[in-house]
Coordinates of C-alpha atoms in Angstrom, one line a residue:
Chain A
M244 CA 25.9 2.4 -22.4
A245 CA 29.1 4.6 -22.8
G246 CA 27.1 6.5 -26.0
L247 CA 25.5 8.4 -22.9
R248 CA 27.9 9.6 -21.2
L249 CA 28.2 13.9 -20.6
D250 CA 30.1 16.2 -19.8
V251 CA 29.3 17.6 -16.6
G252 CA 31.8 19.1 -14.8
F253 CA 32.2 20.8 -11.4
V254 CA 30.0 23.5 -11.6
D255 CA 26.9 20.6 -12.9
Y256 CA 27.7 18.8 -9.3
L257 CA 27.3 21.9 -7.7
I258 CA 23.9 22.7 -8.5
L259 CA 23.1 18.8 -7.9
A260 CA 24.9 19.1 -4.9
V261 CA 23.1 22.5 -3.5
Y262 CA 19.7 20.2 -4.4
F263 CA 20.9 17.6 -2.4
V264 CA 21.6 19.8 0.5
T265 CA 17.7 21.6 0.6
V266 CA 15.4 18.7 0.3
L267 CA 17.3 17.9 3.6
G268 CA 17.3 21.1 4.9
V269 CA 13.3 21.3 4.2
G270 CA 13.3 18.1 6.2
F271 CA 14.3 18.8 8.9
A272 CA 12.1 22.4 9.0
A273 CA 9.5 20.9 8.5
R274 CA 10.6 18.4 11.6
R275 CA 9.7 21.1 13.5
A276 CA 6.4 21.2 13.1
I277 CA 5.2 18.1 13.7
R278 CA 3.0 18.3 16.7
S279 CA 0.7 15.4 16.1
S280 CA 0.3 12.9 13.2
A281 CA -2.2 15.1 11.6
D282 CA 0.8 16.4 10.9
F283 CA 3.2 13.7 10.1
F284 CA 0.3 12.4 7.5
L285 CA -1.6 15.3 6.1
S286 CA 0.4 18.3 6.6
G287 CA -2.0 19.1 9.4
R288 CA -4.7 20.3 6.7
S289 CA -3.2 23.6 6.7
M290 CA -1.5 24.2 2.9
P291 CA -2.8 26.7 0.5
A292 CA -4.4 25.3 -2.9
W293 CA -1.2 26.7 -5.6
V294 CA 0.9 24.9 -2.8
T295 CA -0.9 21.2 -2.6
G296 CA -2.3 22.2 -6.4
L297 CA 1.5 22.2 -7.7
A298 CA 2.9 19.0 -5.5
F299 CA -0.2 17.2 -6.9
I300 CA 1.1 17.3 -10.4
S301 CA 5.0 16.7 -9.4
A302 CA 3.4 13.7 -7.6
N303 CA 2.5 12.3 -11.1
L304 CA 5.2 13.9 -12.6
G305 CA 8.4 11.1 -11.9
A306 CA 11.1 10.3 -13.8
L307 CA 8.9 7.1 -15.7
E308 CA 6.3 9.8 -17.0
I309 CA 9.0 12.8 -18.1
V310 CA 11.4 9.8 -20.3
G311 CA 8.1 7.7 -21.0
M312 CA 6.9 10.7 -22.4
A313 CA 9.4 11.7 -24.4
A314 CA 10.5 8.6 -25.9
N315 CA 6.2 8.2 -26.9
G316 CA 7.1 11.9 -28.6
A317 CA 9.4 10.2 -31.0
Q318 CA 7.6 6.7 -31.7
Y319 CA 3.8 8.2 -31.6
G320 CA 4.3 12.1 -32.6
L321 CA 2.0 14.7 -31.2
M322 CA -0.8 11.3 -30.6
T323 CA 1.3 11.3 -27.3
L324 CA -0.7 14.8 -26.5
H325 CA -4.3 12.8 -26.1
Y326 CA -1.5 12.1 -22.8
Y327 CA -2.0 15.3 -21.1
W328 CA -5.4 16.7 -22.7
I329 CA -8.0 14.4 -22.6
G330 CA -6.1 11.6 -21.1
A331 CA -5.8 14.0 -18.0
V332 CA -7.4 17.0 -17.6
P333 CA -11.4 15.6 -17.6
A334 CA -10.7 13.7 -15.1
M335 CA -8.4 15.8 -12.3
V336 CA -11.6 19.0 -13.4
F337 CA -13.7 15.9 -12.5
L338 CA -11.5 14.6 -9.2
G339 CA -11.6 18.7 -8.1
I340 CA -15.5 19.7 -8.8
V341 CA -17.2 15.6 -8.4
M342 CA -15.9 13.8 -5.6
M343 CA -13.7 15.8 -3.5
P344 CA -16.2 17.0 -1.7
F345 CA -16.8 13.3 -0.5
Y346 CA -13.2 12.7 -0.2
Y347 CA -12.6 16.2 1.9
G348 CA -15.9 17.3 3.3
S349 CA -16.0 13.2 4.9
K350 CA -13.0 13.8 6.8
V351 CA -11.4 11.2 6.3
R352 CA -7.4 10.6 6.7
S353 CA -7.3 8.6 2.9
V354 CA -8.2 6.3 -0.3
P355 CA -8.6 3.3 2.1
E356 CA -10.7 4.9 4.5
F357 CA -13.2 6.4 2.6
L358 CA -14.1 2.4 1.8
R359 CA -13.6 1.2 4.5
L360 CA -16.3 4.0 6.3
R361 CA -19.0 3.2 2.4
F362 CA -18.5 -0.4 2.0
N363 CA -17.2 -2.3 4.9
R364 CA -13.8 -4.1 6.2
P365 CA -13.5 -6.2 3.5
T366 CA -13.6 -4.0 1.0
H367 CA -11.3 -1.4 3.1
L368 CA -8.4 -4.3 3.9
F369 CA -8.3 -5.0 0.2
N370 CA -7.8 -2.0 -1.4
A371 CA -5.2 -1.0 1.8
V372 CA -3.4 -3.7 0.9
S373 CA -3.2 -4.0 -1.9
F374 CA -2.1 -0.1 -2.7
A375 CA 0.1 -1.0 0.7
V376 CA 2.1 -3.0 -1.8
A377 CA 2.0 -1.5 -5.2
Q378 CA 3.6 1.7 -4.0
V379 CA 6.4 0.0 -2.4
L380 CA 7.2 -2.1 -5.7
I381 CA 6.6 1.4 -7.2
A382 CA 8.9 2.6 -5.5
G383 CA 11.2 0.0 -5.8
V384 CA 10.9 0.2 -9.7
N385 CA 11.5 4.7 -9.3
L386 CA 14.8 3.7 -7.8
Y387 CA 16.0 1.6 -10.1
A388 CA 15.2 3.8 -13.4
L389 CA 17.2 6.4 -11.0
A390 CA 20.4 4.9 -10.8
L391 CA 20.4 3.3 -14.0
I392 CA 19.8 7.1 -15.3
L393 CA 22.9 7.9 -13.4
Q394 CA 24.6 5.1 -14.4
A395 CA 23.9 5.7 -17.6
L396 CA 24.5 9.6 -17.5
L397 CA 27.5 10.5 -15.1
G398 CA 29.0 7.4 -14.3
W399 CA 28.0 6.4 -11.4
P400 CA 27.1 2.2 -10.1
L401 CA 24.2 1.2 -10.1
V402 CA 24.9 -0.1 -5.9
V403 CA 25.5 3.7 -5.2
S404 CA 22.6 6.0 -7.0
I405 CA 20.2 3.2 -5.2
V406 CA 21.5 4.4 -1.5
I407 CA 21.9 8.2 -2.3
G408 CA 18.3 8.5 -4.0
A409 CA 16.9 6.3 -1.2
F410 CA 18.4 7.3 1.5
I411 CA 17.3 10.9 0.6
V412 CA 13.8 11.1 0.2
L413 CA 13.9 8.7 4.1
A414 CA 15.6 11.1 5.0
Y415 CA 13.2 14.2 4.7
I416 CA 10.1 12.0 5.2
T417 CA 11.4 10.7 8.0
L418 CA 11.9 13.9 9.1
G419 CA 8.9 16.1 8.0
G420 CA 6.6 13.6 6.7
L421 CA 4.1 14.8 4.4
S422 CA 4.7 18.9 4.8
S423 CA 8.5 18.4 4.1
A424 CA 7.5 15.6 1.1
I425 CA 4.7 18.3 -0.6
Y426 CA 7.6 21.2 0.0
N427 CA 10.1 19.3 -1.9
E428 CA 7.2 18.5 -4.2
V429 CA 6.9 22.2 -5.4
L430 CA 10.3 22.8 -5.5
Q431 CA 10.7 19.8 -7.3
F432 CA 8.8 21.2 -10.1
F433 CA 10.0 24.4 -10.6
V434 CA 13.5 22.6 -10.6
I435 CA 12.3 20.3 -13.1
V436 CA 10.4 22.8 -15.8
A437 CA 14.4 25.0 -15.6
G438 CA 15.8 21.9 -15.8
L439 CA 13.9 21.0 -19.0
L440 CA 13.4 24.0 -20.3
P441 CA 16.6 24.9 -22.0
I442 CA 16.0 21.4 -23.8
T443 CA 13.0 22.8 -25.9
I444 CA 14.8 26.4 -26.4
I445 CA 17.8 25.0 -28.2
G446 CA 16.7 22.5 -30.0
L447 CA 14.2 24.5 -31.3
V448 CA 16.3 27.2 -32.2
K449 CA 18.5 24.2 -34.1
V450 CA 15.7 22.9 -35.8
G451 CA 14.3 26.1 -36.8
G452 CA 11.4 26.5 -35.1
I453 CA 8.4 25.0 -34.4
D454 CA 8.2 25.4 -38.5
G455 CA 10.9 24.1 -39.1
L456 CA 10.5 20.9 -36.6
F457 CA 7.0 19.7 -38.2
E458 CA 8.4 19.9 -41.8
K459 CA 11.2 17.8 -40.3
V460 CA 9.2 15.2 -38.7
R461 CA 6.6 15.0 -42.2
Q462 CA 9.7 13.6 -43.4
S463 CA 10.5 11.5 -40.7
P464 CA 9.6 7.9 -40.7
L465 CA 6.7 8.7 -38.6
G466 CA 5.4 11.4 -41.7
E467 CA 2.5 13.6 -41.8
A468 CA 0.7 11.2 -39.7
G469 CA 2.8 12.3 -36.7
L470 CA 1.7 15.9 -36.1
H471 CA -2.1 14.1 -35.9
T472 CA -3.7 13.5 -33.3
W473 CA -7.7 12.9 -34.0
S474 CA -7.7 13.7 -38.0
N475 CA -6.8 9.9 -38.5
T476 CA -8.4 8.1 -35.8
G477 CA -11.4 6.8 -37.6
G478 CA -10.0 3.3 -37.8
T479 CA -6.7 2.2 -35.8
D480 CA -4.3 3.0 -38.6
N481 CA -2.3 6.4 -37.2
P482 CA 0.8 6.4 -34.8
L483 CA -1.2 4.8 -31.6
G484 CA -2.9 1.8 -33.5
A485 CA -6.2 3.9 -31.9
S486 CA -9.6 4.4 -32.7
W487 CA -10.8 7.7 -31.5
I488 CA -13.1 5.4 -29.3
G489 CA -10.7 3.9 -27.7
I490 CA -8.7 7.3 -27.0
V491 CA -12.3 8.3 -25.5
F492 CA -13.0 6.0 -23.2
G493 CA -10.1 3.7 -23.0
L494 CA -8.2 6.3 -22.5
G495 CA -10.2 9.5 -21.2
F496 CA -12.8 8.1 -19.2
V497 CA -11.5 4.3 -17.3
L498 CA -7.8 5.1 -17.7
S499 CA -7.6 8.4 -17.1
F500 CA -10.2 8.6 -14.6
G501 CA -9.1 5.6 -12.2
Y502 CA -5.7 6.6 -12.1
W503 CA -6.7 10.9 -10.9
T504 CA -9.3 10.0 -8.4
T505 CA -9.1 6.7 -6.8
N506 CA -5.0 7.2 -7.0
F507 CA -3.5 8.1 -2.8
A508 CA -0.4 8.8 -3.6
E509 CA -2.3 12.4 -5.5
V510 CA -5.6 12.1 -3.5
Q511 CA -2.9 12.8 -0.4
R512 CA -1.6 16.1 -1.5
A513 CA -5.5 17.3 -1.7
L514 CA -6.2 15.5 1.5
S515 CA -4.0 18.2 3.3
A516 CA -5.2 22.0 1.9
K517 CA -6.7 24.1 4.5
D518 CA -10.5 24.6 3.1
M519 CA -12.7 22.6 1.1
S520 CA -12.4 25.7 -1.6
A521 CA -8.3 24.1 -1.8
A522 CA -8.9 20.5 -1.1
R523 CA -11.3 21.4 -4.6
R524 CA -9.1 23.0 -6.7
T525 CA -5.8 21.0 -5.7
P526 CA -6.1 18.9 -9.1
I527 CA -7.7 21.7 -10.9
I528 CA -5.2 23.7 -10.4
G529 CA -2.5 21.4 -11.2
A530 CA -4.3 20.4 -14.8
F531 CA -3.4 24.1 -15.7
P532 CA 0.1 23.3 -15.5
K533 CA -0.5 19.6 -17.3
L534 CA -1.8 21.6 -20.4
L535 CA 1.1 22.8 -21.1
I536 CA 3.9 20.1 -20.0
P537 CA 3.7 18.4 -23.5
A538 CA 6.1 21.6 -23.9
I539 CA 9.2 20.0 -21.8
T540 CA 8.1 16.3 -22.9
V541 CA 6.9 16.0 -26.5
I542 CA 8.1 18.7 -28.0
P543 CA 11.9 18.0 -27.1
G544 CA 11.0 13.6 -27.6
L545 CA 10.2 15.3 -31.8
I546 CA 13.2 17.3 -31.5
A547 CA 15.4 14.3 -30.7
L548 CA 13.9 12.2 -33.4
V549 CA 14.8 14.7 -36.5
T550 CA 18.0 16.3 -34.7
V551 CA 19.6 12.6 -33.1
Q552 CA 21.1 10.4 -35.6
G553 CA 19.8 6.3 -35.4
L554 CA 17.0 7.3 -32.9
G555 CA 14.5 4.1 -32.1
A556 CA 17.2 1.0 -31.8
D557 CA 16.0 -2.2 -29.7
E558 CA 18.5 -1.3 -27.9
G559 CA 21.4 0.6 -26.5
A560 CA 21.5 4.4 -25.5
Y561 CA 19.7 4.9 -28.6
T562 CA 16.5 3.1 -28.0
Y563 CA 13.5 6.3 -27.7
N564 CA 13.6 5.7 -23.9
N565 CA 17.0 7.9 -23.8
A566 CA 15.3 11.3 -26.5
I567 CA 15.5 13.3 -23.0
P568 CA 19.1 12.5 -22.9
L569 CA 20.4 12.8 -25.5
L570 CA 19.1 15.9 -26.4
M571 CA 20.8 17.0 -22.6
R572 CA 24.2 15.4 -23.9
D573 CA 24.6 17.4 -28.0
L574 CA 22.6 20.6 -26.9
L575 CA 23.2 21.6 -23.2
P576 CA 26.9 23.9 -21.8
N577 CA 27.2 23.2 -18.4
G578 CA 25.7 25.4 -16.1
V579 CA 21.7 24.4 -17.8
L580 CA 23.4 21.0 -18.0
G581 CA 23.8 20.9 -14.3
V582 CA 20.4 22.3 -14.1
A583 CA 19.0 19.5 -16.4
V584 CA 20.6 16.5 -14.6
T585 CA 19.2 18.1 -11.2
G586 CA 16.1 17.8 -13.2
L587 CA 15.6 14.6 -14.1
V588 CA 16.6 13.2 -10.1
A589 CA 14.3 15.5 -8.5
S590 CA 11.6 13.6 -10.3
F591 CA 12.6 10.1 -9.2
M592 CA 12.6 11.4 -5.7
A593 CA 9.5 13.1 -6.9
G594 CA 8.1 10.3 -7.5
M595 CA 9.2 7.4 -5.1
A596 CA 8.8 10.1 -2.4
A597 CA 4.6 10.7 -3.5
N598 CA 5.1 7.2 -3.2
V599 CA 6.1 6.9 0.1
S600 CA 4.3 9.3 1.6
G601 CA 1.4 7.4 -0.3
F602 CA 2.0 4.3 1.9
N603 CA 3.3 5.5 4.8
T604 CA -0.1 7.0 5.4
V605 CA -2.3 3.8 4.6
F606 CA 0.2 0.8 6.9
T607 CA -0.3 3.4 10.0
Y608 CA -3.5 4.2 9.5
D609 CA -5.3 2.0 7.3
I610 CA -3.8 -1.2 8.5
W611 CA -1.6 -0.7 11.3
Q612 CA -4.1 1.7 13.3
A613 CA -7.4 -0.2 11.7
Y614 CA -6.1 -4.3 12.8
V615 CA -3.3 -4.7 14.8
R616 CA -2.9 -1.9 17.5
K617 CA -6.2 0.6 18.2
D618 CA -5.8 2.7 20.8
R619 CA -3.1 4.0 21.7
D620 CA -2.0 8.0 21.7
D621 CA -1.3 9.7 18.7
A622 CA 2.1 9.9 19.3
Y623 CA 2.7 6.6 18.8
Y624 CA 1.1 6.5 15.0
V625 CA 4.0 8.6 14.6
R626 CA 6.5 6.9 15.3
V627 CA 4.6 3.7 13.4
G628 CA 5.1 5.8 10.1
R629 CA 7.8 6.7 11.1
I630 CA 9.3 3.2 10.8
A631 CA 7.1 2.1 8.3
T632 CA 9.2 4.4 6.1
V633 CA 12.3 3.0 6.9
G634 CA 10.0 -0.3 5.9
G635 CA 8.7 0.9 2.9
I636 CA 12.0 2.0 1.5
L637 CA 14.1 -0.6 2.7
V638 CA 11.2 -2.8 0.3
G639 CA 12.3 -0.4 -2.2
I640 CA 15.9 -1.1 -1.6
G641 CA 14.8 -5.3 -2.4
T642 CA 12.8 -4.7 -5.3
A643 CA 15.3 -2.0 -7.3
F644 CA 17.9 -4.2 -7.2
I645 CA 15.7 -7.0 -8.2
A646 CA 14.6 -5.1 -11.5
A647 CA 18.3 -4.6 -11.6
G648 CA 19.1 -8.7 -11.9
F649 CA 15.4 -9.0 -14.2
D650 CA 14.9 -6.2 -16.9
N651 CA 11.2 -6.8 -17.8
I652 CA 10.3 -6.8 -13.9
M653 CA 9.4 -3.4 -13.8
N654 CA 6.7 -2.8 -16.6
Y655 CA 5.7 -6.7 -14.7
I656 CA 4.9 -4.5 -11.4
Q657 CA 3.7 -0.8 -13.4
A658 CA 1.4 -3.2 -15.6
L659 CA 0.4 -5.4 -12.8
F660 CA -1.1 -2.7 -10.1
S661 CA -2.5 -0.4 -13.0
L662 CA -5.0 -3.1 -12.9
F663 CA -6.6 -2.0 -9.6
N664 CA -7.5 1.3 -10.9
A665 CA -10.0 0.3 -13.2
P666 CA -12.7 -1.1 -11.2
L667 CA -11.7 0.7 -8.3
F668 CA -12.6 4.4 -10.1
A669 CA -16.5 1.9 -11.2
T670 CA -17.6 1.3 -7.5
F671 CA -16.2 4.5 -6.3
I672 CA -18.5 6.0 -8.8
V673 CA -21.1 3.4 -8.5
G674 CA -21.5 3.7 -4.6
M675 CA -21.3 7.5 -3.8
F676 CA -24.2 7.8 -6.0
W677 CA -25.6 5.6 -5.9
K678 CA -27.0 5.2 -1.7
R679 CA -28.7 1.9 -1.9
M680 CA -25.3 -0.4 -2.8
S681 CA -24.6 -2.1 -0.1
A682 CA -21.3 -2.9 1.8
W683 CA -20.8 -6.3 0.1
A684 CA -21.9 -5.4 -3.3
G685 CA -18.3 -3.0 -3.0
F686 CA -16.1 -6.3 -2.3
W687 CA -17.0 -8.5 -4.7
S688 CA -17.3 -5.3 -7.2
L689 CA -13.5 -4.5 -6.9
L690 CA -12.5 -7.7 -6.2
L691 CA -14.2 -9.3 -9.3
G692 CA -12.8 -6.1 -11.3
F693 CA -9.3 -6.6 -10.8
L694 CA -9.3 -10.7 -11.1
A695 CA -11.1 -9.7 -14.8
A696 CA -8.2 -7.2 -15.6
F697 CA -6.4 -9.3 -14.5
T698 CA -7.1 -12.9 -16.5
L699 CA -7.5 -10.3 -19.8
Y700 CA -3.9 -9.2 -18.9
I701 CA -2.7 -13.0 -18.5
L702 CA -4.9 -13.5 -21.5
H703 CA -2.4 -11.6 -23.2
L704 CA 0.7 -12.4 -22.0
T705 CA 1.0 -15.9 -22.9
E706 CA -0.6 -14.8 -26.2
V707 CA -3.9 -16.1 -26.0
L708 CA -5.7 -13.3 -27.2
K709 CA -3.8 -11.5 -29.6
F710 CA -4.3 -6.6 -29.6
N711 CA -2.8 -4.8 -31.6
S712 CA -0.6 -3.7 -29.2
D713 CA 0.0 -3.2 -25.2
L714 CA -1.5 -0.1 -25.1
E715 CA -5.2 -1.4 -26.6
Q716 CA -4.8 -4.4 -24.2
S717 CA -5.4 -1.6 -21.4
F718 CA -7.8 -0.2 -23.6
W719 CA -9.8 -3.4 -22.9
G720 CA -8.8 -4.6 -20.0
A721 CA -9.1 -1.6 -18.2
G722 CA -12.8 -0.9 -19.8
L723 CA -13.3 -5.6 -18.9
A724 CA -13.4 -4.0 -15.4
F725 CA -14.7 -0.6 -14.7
V726 CA -18.2 -2.9 -16.4
T727 CA -17.9 -5.7 -14.4
A728 CA -17.5 -3.9 -11.1
V729 CA -21.1 -2.3 -12.2
V730 CA -22.5 -5.4 -12.9
V731 CA -21.3 -7.5 -9.9
A732 CA -22.5 -4.2 -7.9
A733 CA -25.8 -3.8 -9.5
L734 CA -26.0 -7.5 -9.2
I735 CA -25.2 -7.9 -5.6
T736 CA -26.5 -5.8 -3.9
P737 CA -30.7 -7.0 -4.2
F738 CA -29.2 -9.5 -2.2
T739 CA -27.1 -7.8 0.1
P740 CA -28.3 -5.6 2.6
G741 CA -27.1 -1.8 2.4
K742 CA -26.5 0.8 4.7
S743 CA -28.5 3.8 7.0
E744 CA -28.2 7.1 5.6
D745 CA -27.1 7.9 8.5
E746 CA -23.7 5.7 7.6
L747 CA -23.6 6.9 4.6
R748 CA -23.6 10.8 5.3
G749 CA -21.4 12.5 4.1
L750 CA -20.5 9.9 1.8
V751 CA -23.1 9.3 -1.1
Y752 CA -24.6 12.0 -3.1
G753 CA -27.6 13.7 -1.8
T754 CA -26.4 12.9 1.6
A755 CA -23.5 15.4 1.8
G756 CA -25.5 18.6 3.1
D757 CA -23.7 21.2 2.1
T758 CA -20.4 21.0 1.1
L759 CA -21.0 22.4 -2.0
V760 CA -20.8 26.2 -1.4
A761 CA -18.6 27.9 -3.4
D762 CA -15.1 29.5 -2.6
R763 CA -16.9 33.5 -2.0
V764 CA -14.0 35.0 -4.4
W765 CA -15.1 34.0 -7.7
W766 CA -11.8 33.5 -9.8
R767 CA -11.2 30.8 -6.2
N768 CA -14.6 29.2 -8.0
P769 CA -13.8 25.1 -8.9
V770 CA -16.1 24.3 -11.4
L771 CA -15.3 28.0 -13.2
L772 CA -11.6 27.3 -12.9
G773 CA -12.4 23.6 -14.2
V774 CA -14.4 24.8 -17.0
V775 CA -11.7 27.0 -17.8
A776 CA -9.0 23.7 -17.6
V777 CA -10.8 21.6 -20.3
I778 CA -11.7 23.9 -22.5
L779 CA -8.1 25.2 -23.3
A780 CA -7.5 21.6 -23.9
F781 CA -10.0 22.1 -26.4
V782 CA -8.1 25.1 -27.6
L783 CA -5.2 23.7 -27.6
Y784 CA -5.9 20.5 -29.5
I785 CA -7.5 22.7 -33.1
P786 CA -4.3 23.5 -34.2
V787 CA -2.8 20.0 -34.0
W788 CA -6.1 18.6 -35.3
Chain B
M235 CA 0.1 22.7 14.0
A236 CA 2.7 24.7 15.0
R237 CA 4.3 26.8 12.1
L238 CA 5.7 25.3 9.4
F239 CA 8.1 27.8 7.5
D240 CA 7.3 29.4 4.0
V241 CA 8.0 27.1 0.9
R242 CA 8.3 30.6 -1.4
R243 CA 11.5 30.9 0.5
V244 CA 13.7 27.8 -0.4
I245 CA 11.0 28.1 -3.5
G246 CA 13.0 32.0 -3.1
G247 CA 16.3 31.0 -2.4
L248 CA 17.1 28.7 -4.5
F249 CA 16.6 29.9 -7.4
V250 CA 18.1 33.3 -6.8
L251 CA 21.4 31.2 -5.9
Y252 CA 21.1 28.5 -9.4
G253 CA 20.3 32.4 -10.7
V254 CA 23.5 33.5 -9.7
I255 CA 26.0 30.1 -9.9
V256 CA 24.6 29.9 -14.2
T257 CA 24.2 33.9 -15.4
L258 CA 28.5 33.7 -13.4
I259 CA 29.0 30.5 -15.8
G260 CA 26.8 32.8 -19.0
I261 CA 29.1 35.4 -18.7
L262 CA 32.0 33.2 -19.0
D263 CA 31.1 31.0 -21.9
G264 CA 33.3 30.8 -24.3
P265 CA 33.2 29.5 -27.7
S266 CA 32.8 25.8 -27.7
E267 CA 29.7 26.8 -25.3
L268 CA 28.0 28.7 -27.8
E269 CA 28.6 26.5 -31.1
K270 CA 27.2 23.5 -28.5
A271 CA 24.1 26.0 -27.2
Q272 CA 23.1 26.0 -31.4
G273 CA 24.6 30.1 -31.0
V274 CA 22.0 30.7 -28.0
R275 CA 23.7 32.4 -25.4
I276 CA 21.2 30.1 -23.1
N277 CA 23.3 29.8 -19.6
L278 CA 23.0 34.0 -19.3
W279 CA 18.9 34.0 -20.3
M280 CA 18.4 31.0 -17.8
G281 CA 20.2 32.3 -15.2
L282 CA 18.7 35.9 -15.6
G283 CA 15.5 34.2 -15.8
M284 CA 16.0 32.1 -12.3
L285 CA 17.3 34.7 -11.3
A286 CA 14.2 36.7 -11.6
F287 CA 11.9 34.0 -10.4
G288 CA 13.6 34.0 -7.4
L289 CA 13.4 36.7 -6.0
L290 CA 9.1 37.0 -7.7
M291 CA 8.8 34.6 -4.9
L292 CA 10.1 36.6 -2.4
L293 CA 9.0 39.6 -3.2
W294 CA 5.3 37.7 -2.7
L295 CA 6.2 36.5 0.5
R296 CA 7.2 40.1 1.6
L297 CA 4.2 41.4 -0.4
N298 CA 1.3 39.1 1.5
P299 CA 2.9 37.0 4.4
P300 CA 1.4 33.8 6.3
P301 CA -1.2 35.3 8.9
P302 CA 0.3 35.5 12.1
L303 CA -0.1 32.4 14.7
E304 CA -3.5 31.9 16.8
E305 CA -1.9 30.1 19.9
A306 CA 1.8 29.9 21.2
D307 CA 2.9 26.8 21.8
E308 CA 6.4 26.1 20.3
D309 CA 9.8 23.8 20.8
R310 CA 7.9 20.8 21.7
E311 CA 8.4 18.5 19.0
I312 CA 7.2 14.2 18.5

């Protein structure tokens, strides 16, 4: 892909090098503050809300997300906004307002641990192991994607990028644990924004502002349909091939709630907050930047669509996925180019670090401490966490090399693990609001819900069942998994013993006592902030209806 | 937990440095850079923007420093 090579100069490498040094410096400095396993795995529950909130959004702002959403912008037009405004913000607000009191209030250290307390050990083990495996494999996918883009942009050999990327993430997480990951994520957030903003600015100047951009999109193959989000969703005759029912329930409810509310790599950021109010505000503060991120992903996608000749090829340098790299090549002079390269590299490392720090916590607390070595001193578990980080990253490197051999394996890995989300969300939501739901109902809901989604996915791959698109398949798969999990819970609960009121204290709605006290100051009220975020999402839709 | 350094210092420091580097590049930009960037002095503007943002972070840290530490058990590492 020589066509993507950037004209990087000394100053661009200087900017990248300064970033690497800073990231490692944060790791070394954070190490000095680690006294206990809670410091290493949960940042000592000491972080202010704006820090955890930005880390929350940064953990999701991996480069696969940025590059992928720009690609979707070029391919599907403004309907891509659904991934942000209905497919993320409501779920983030729900997590903060409704679910966080249970997570943070029960003092659990991880999402699987919540399942152990609410249900039983088999449920816990199933979730802990599937999560741990998913995180290291996805970390490997991130690493491979980083290497691919550095090869294309800078001409670095794959092996060099994989080793450097892995080494830096390994170093700062092994040293500083979650504090180091979170601090670097906050830093990454700002570097990513500073790196991508010039693309939007220069791109818009080139096409004559937003009006000029929209006018040119109308004349592109995407046409008028690319400029609307809802108006063509009465049927499936729109760029995304999805009706409003699929968008609202499939994307907006099951897929989005499944991802945002139960994914420990995200929830962990909130668990590190300094108090209940800060924990509840974490995802809600994250929702505000999430509303605006399309300006540096979807808009550049559209700019690429109308300015890059030949974009949309099936392979080579001009695939949709290269929308942002191509704009960097065409529009950015040295200087801001270095910041943009650094922003992309930062976002890969943010995604990978979120996976790795989620993995080492679950491995140490939920697998090693729960099932292998129970009663050791605290320092022992910090050592286990550090060794797990090294082990997890080695597996990730292995995955990256396997992915380099089999092109499509990345997509399969991501699709496979997304199948766990919807049944997990169903199990959580029923378990949090239905006191009677039994321990074994939790296990079977999770397992059978996953198997339902898995079966549908296999039928899709083997083309036994035909769907309009992969996206439509994922809507149906998630919906089926959700319904299966709820029905199984309802069927199994009457035949199995429930848990006592005492065991459920703080874990189920109505037993939590007084955890819902709001912050003293009105502008720090999670409910108020959450409602404002949702209203803003509605308002933003209006001009692009 | 022992006092963790404040992240505002890191963000402020990095952006001040980036701001200075990119602003300098922006002052030196010639016609070819300007043409690539559609006539926008992007390095200059982004450089000044990052510099201002970095300084604001440091100012915020100065005006609203983290609360003092309760216990003083420094310099013991695991």
